[in-house]
XYZ file of C-alpha atoms in Angstrom:
320
model
C 241.649 179.619 63.031
C 238.150 180.974 62.924
C 235.295 178.685 63.935
C 232.570 180.470 61.968
C 229.931 178.359 60.118
C 228.292 179.418 56.913
C 224.660 178.404 56.465
C 222.957 178.166 53.053
C 219.234 178.660 53.034
C 217.225 177.112 50.135
C 213.608 177.712 49.466
C 211.754 174.327 49.790
C 209.446 175.303 46.862
C 212.351 174.813 44.518
C 212.380 171.072 45.329
C 208.678 170.622 44.582
C 207.806 169.398 41.025
C 204.458 171.096 40.866
C 204.506 174.460 39.272
C 203.160 177.314 41.228
C 200.118 178.968 39.863
C 200.732 182.520 39.027
C 198.085 184.859 40.156
C 197.745 187.560 37.637
C 195.495 190.425 38.359
C 195.009 193.032 35.718
C 194.020 196.439 36.637
C 190.937 197.782 34.982
C 191.679 200.590 32.650
C 189.432 203.506 32.511
C 188.086 204.420 29.085
C 188.877 207.820 27.905
C 185.909 209.875 26.876
C 186.734 210.952 23.328
C 184.630 213.742 22.025
C 184.109 213.356 18.244
C 183.985 216.659 16.614
C 182.722 216.965 13.040
C 185.040 218.685 10.732
C 183.563 221.062 8.138
C 185.269 219.242 5.217
C 183.690 215.878 6.194
C 180.224 217.378 6.241
C 180.784 218.837 2.783
C 181.925 215.472 1.432
C 178.867 213.665 2.792
C 176.549 216.228 1.268
C 178.302 215.963 -2.091
C 177.941 212.150 -2.065
C 174.217 212.354 -1.361
C 173.705 214.834 -4.209
C 175.614 212.546 -6.578
C 173.477 209.541 -5.606
C 170.286 211.489 -6.240
C 171.530 212.630 -9.653
C 172.455 209.059 -10.573
C 168.970 207.779 -9.668
C 167.368 210.512 -11.789
C 169.611 209.687 -14.738
C 168.790 205.943 -14.531
C 165.061 206.651 -14.498
C 165.334 208.900 -17.562
C 167.375 206.272 -19.413
C 164.805 203.544 -18.683
C 162.019 205.744 -20.041
C 163.992 206.463 -23.221
C 164.709 202.755 -23.786
C 161.050 201.885 -23.328
C 160.037 204.488 -25.899
C 162.648 203.156 -28.341
C 161.301 199.612 -27.991
C 157.776 200.788 -28.766
C 159.032 202.645 -31.846
C 160.983 199.572 -33.001
C 157.889 197.361 -32.713
C 155.854 199.815 -34.752
C 158.578 200.023 -37.421
C 158.865 196.238 -37.567
C 155.123 195.811 -38.081
C 155.156 198.472 -40.770
C 158.120 196.862 -42.568
C 156.527 193.420 -42.319
C 153.289 194.626 -43.886
C 155.262 196.318 -46.707
C 157.196 193.106 -47.412
C 154.008 191.043 -47.443
C 152.377 193.363 -49.971
C 155.475 193.148 -52.186
C 155.473 189.336 -51.949
C 151.787 189.165 -52.919
C 152.441 191.403 -55.905
C 155.324 189.129 -57.058
C 153.085 186.034 -56.752
C 150.371 187.715 -58.819
C 152.868 188.696 -61.520
C 154.197 185.122 -61.715
C 150.661 183.757 -62.025
C 149.887 186.192 -64.869
C 153.125 185.221 -66.666
C 152.325 181.501 -66.366
C 148.805 182.067 -67.682
C 150.104 184.026 -70.681
C 152.703 181.329 -71.418
C 150.011 178.633 -71.281
C 147.725 180.585 -73.636
C 150.609 181.152 -76.063
C 151.418 177.418 -76.076
C 147.791 176.436 -76.692
C 147.534 178.956 -79.531
C 150.720 177.563 -81.133
C 149.448 173.972 -80.904
C 146.126 174.983 -82.470
C 147.910 176.703 -85.378
C 150.080 173.601 -85.977
C 146.985 171.377 -86.059
C 145.256 173.700 -88.549
C 148.346 173.666 -90.814
C 148.469 169.857 -90.739
C 144.784 169.640 -91.691
C 145.294 172.063 -94.597
C 148.345 170.112 -95.839
C 146.339 166.876 -95.697
C 143.561 168.404 -97.810
C 146.021 169.662 -100.460
C 147.807 166.278 -100.880
C 146.283 163.843 -103.371
C 145.759 160.282 -102.202
C 148.186 157.762 -103.689
C 146.547 155.398 -106.101
C 147.440 151.849 -105.201
C 146.734 149.255 -107.908
C 144.731 146.292 -106.716
C 146.000 142.941 -107.914
C 144.045 139.719 -107.633
C 145.996 136.718 -106.468
C 144.936 133.588 -108.329
C 146.828 131.194 -106.024
C 144.576 129.163 -103.748
C 145.551 128.861 -100.086
C 144.293 125.923 -98.027
C 144.127 126.258 -94.256
C 143.770 123.268 -91.949
C 142.034 123.617 -88.585
C 142.767 121.008 -85.871
C 140.235 120.799 -83.081
C 141.456 119.725 -79.651
C 139.229 118.716 -76.823
C 139.854 120.258 -73.414
C 141.467 117.785 -71.028
C 139.296 116.795 -68.103
C 140.763 117.475 -64.627
C 142.533 114.503 -62.961
C 140.522 112.423 -60.463
C 143.189 112.896 -57.764
C 144.730 115.884 -55.986
C 147.982 116.710 -54.189
C 146.231 118.031 -51.041
C 145.329 115.960 -48.010
C 141.767 115.997 -46.608
C 140.428 117.458 -49.868
C 137.330 116.426 -51.830
C 139.515 114.272 -54.168
C 141.802 111.437 -52.980
C 145.577 111.607 -53.212
C 147.414 109.841 -56.061
C 148.367 106.879 -53.848
C 144.803 106.451 -52.534
C 143.432 106.771 -56.047
C 145.803 104.056 -57.332
C 144.824 101.722 -54.479
C 141.100 102.271 -54.899
C 141.214 102.186 -58.703
C 138.496 99.831 -59.954
C 137.061 101.338 -63.053
C 139.432 101.991 -65.919
C 139.272 105.316 -67.608
C 137.855 105.215 -71.162
C 140.455 105.761 -73.872
C 139.620 108.841 -75.909
C 141.245 109.269 -79.294
C 141.449 112.773 -80.707
C 141.158 112.811 -84.483
C 142.326 116.005 -86.154
C 139.646 117.349 -88.478
C 140.949 119.108 -91.512
C 138.766 121.791 -92.970
C 139.405 123.492 -96.221
C 138.237 126.966 -97.055
C 137.438 128.352 -100.417
C 140.077 130.593 -101.928
C 139.294 134.276 -101.680
C 140.852 136.903 -103.870
C 143.256 139.044 -101.826
C 144.128 142.537 -103.005
C 147.898 143.062 -103.251
C 148.838 146.603 -102.254
C 152.190 148.157 -103.109
C 154.208 149.047 -99.968
C 154.265 152.691 -98.958
C 157.782 154.155 -99.595
C 157.539 156.442 -96.534
C 156.953 153.466 -94.228
C 159.858 151.558 -95.816
C 162.187 154.502 -95.261
C 161.047 154.847 -91.636
C 161.689 151.143 -90.981
C 165.164 151.374 -92.543
C 165.978 154.430 -90.429
C 164.902 152.625 -87.251
C 167.054 149.622 -88.170
C 170.084 151.868 -88.738
C 169.543 153.643 -85.414
C 169.272 150.316 -83.600
C 172.502 149.037 -85.201
C 174.373 152.245 -84.323
C 173.431 152.012 -80.679
C 176.316 150.401 -78.860
C 175.495 147.933 -76.171
C 176.627 149.182 -72.829
C 179.035 146.667 -71.423
C 178.816 146.126 -67.716
C 182.032 147.094 -66.034
C 183.554 144.182 -64.226
C 184.389 144.941 -60.652
C 188.042 144.454 -59.947
C 188.655 142.022 -57.142
C 191.088 143.464 -54.664
C 193.280 140.737 -53.244
C 194.683 141.431 -49.796
C 197.901 139.598 -49.042
C 199.128 139.700 -45.476
C 202.770 139.171 -44.571
C 204.047 138.950 -41.019
C 207.558 139.978 -40.036
C 209.126 139.120 -36.706
C 211.321 142.077 -35.857
C 213.877 142.537 -33.108
C 215.872 139.917 -31.255
C 214.510 136.373 -31.552
C 216.411 133.060 -31.117
C 219.885 134.676 -31.174
C 218.915 136.549 -34.334
C 218.211 140.267 -34.790
C 215.805 141.004 -37.663
C 215.293 144.450 -39.253
C 212.499 145.447 -41.668
C 213.610 146.935 -45.000
C 210.619 148.852 -46.353
C 211.848 149.363 -49.916
C 210.870 146.457 -52.161
C 213.789 146.891 -54.557
C 216.410 146.703 -51.816
C 214.719 143.603 -50.398
C 214.842 141.921 -53.809
C 218.480 142.908 -54.172
C 219.347 141.382 -50.765
C 217.529 138.138 -51.654
C 219.404 137.961 -54.939
C 222.746 138.391 -53.135
C 221.806 135.685 -50.599
C 220.996 133.272 -53.441
C 224.379 134.036 -55.039
C 226.132 133.256 -51.728
C 224.383 129.865 -51.610
C 225.747 129.037 -55.081
C 229.396 129.590 -54.024
C 231.692 126.546 -54.214
C 232.923 124.873 -51.005
C 236.585 125.567 -51.841
C 235.915 129.342 -52.051
C 233.981 129.185 -48.770
C 236.845 127.388 -46.963
C 239.395 129.848 -48.336
C 237.336 132.828 -47.120
C 236.869 131.286 -43.644
C 240.611 130.466 -43.338
C 241.611 134.020 -44.292
C 239.281 135.396 -41.615
C 240.465 132.766 -39.046
C 236.906 131.525 -38.563
C 238.010 127.876 -39.028
C 241.236 125.942 -38.498
C 243.098 124.369 -41.397
C 242.143 120.684 -41.738
C 238.778 121.039 -39.984
C 236.293 118.163 -40.432
C 233.162 120.373 -40.167
C 230.263 119.383 -42.480
C 229.535 121.390 -45.605
C 226.176 122.658 -44.293
C 227.816 124.185 -41.194
C 230.591 125.812 -43.239
C 228.056 127.351 -45.627
C 225.982 128.698 -42.703
C 229.085 130.262 -41.054
C 230.130 131.775 -44.389
C 226.676 133.313 -45.079
C 226.317 134.738 -41.561
C 229.867 136.153 -41.570
C 229.444 137.711 -45.019
C 225.998 139.236 -44.286
C 226.903 140.604 -40.850
C 229.869 142.525 -42.342
C 233.519 141.535 -42.828
C 233.935 139.472 -39.608
C 237.536 138.599 -38.578
C 238.453 136.214 -35.724
C 241.396 137.362 -33.543
C 241.688 134.200 -31.438
C 245.473 133.523 -30.934
C 245.022 129.718 -31.035
C 243.458 129.845 -34.518
C 246.074 132.351 -35.695
C 249.030 130.183 -34.523
C 247.483 126.948 -35.839
C 246.776 128.393 -39.287
C 250.237 130.021 -39.411
C 252.020 126.760 -38.504
C 249.980 124.676 -40.965
C 250.618 127.129 -43.797
């Protein structure tokens, strides 16, 4: 047997928790001296770019000058056109004035001619001889003279020069003198009045006016129709174990109401027979008439309802 011992050596740094700081040292690199050499093609390109820039500047300057000249020309043309239009407008106004003046003169001339014709026609016509008749009847006219009423000694205003009616009644001492107005009848002497025959032209004119007035229909005022707004509220959806649906068509609604009224008029024997056939009630039930009618209406309206309860089926079968 060999008595050799093996020893294991461990670095004590491995047992320490602290990390060792690494010391990094970078070597300085030497910069390479690069010699930039200009290539002939690059030089040519640069020169070409500079020439292009110069040409562009020149072109822009020329364009600006041309635009400026155009603007000046446009202003001159506008002023020239404006002056031409103004002269034309003035000429139109003058022409219209001349036309109006001529029209006015023509109208005045026409009116003058019409007046002259009327005067000539009046001279040619002979005056109508109207016979004068003396009326022998004597007319008596009575004139009644009334004295102006004196103003009342009281007024309706407070703090005025006259007292109020109440104050005047209280402080009344002197009675007012009673004045009696006697109508004075005066008669005038009868004077002969000439009776002239009525002019036929005036009579015809009056008749024509009367006819025109009768023909004119009186414009009746149109009565405004009163629009009555009637509001109806419908509770739709599920409410108190009842589902309600809105039927928009009026005719169908009327039809449904009519059918409901017909169901209410059904006899109690028909109702019981229907309910027995559909097993909704048992034979010999003592339910009141109101309840039976309600069950019948609801069953009929909801659609042919049939009860499949075995108890009701057996009971009705045995009783039959």
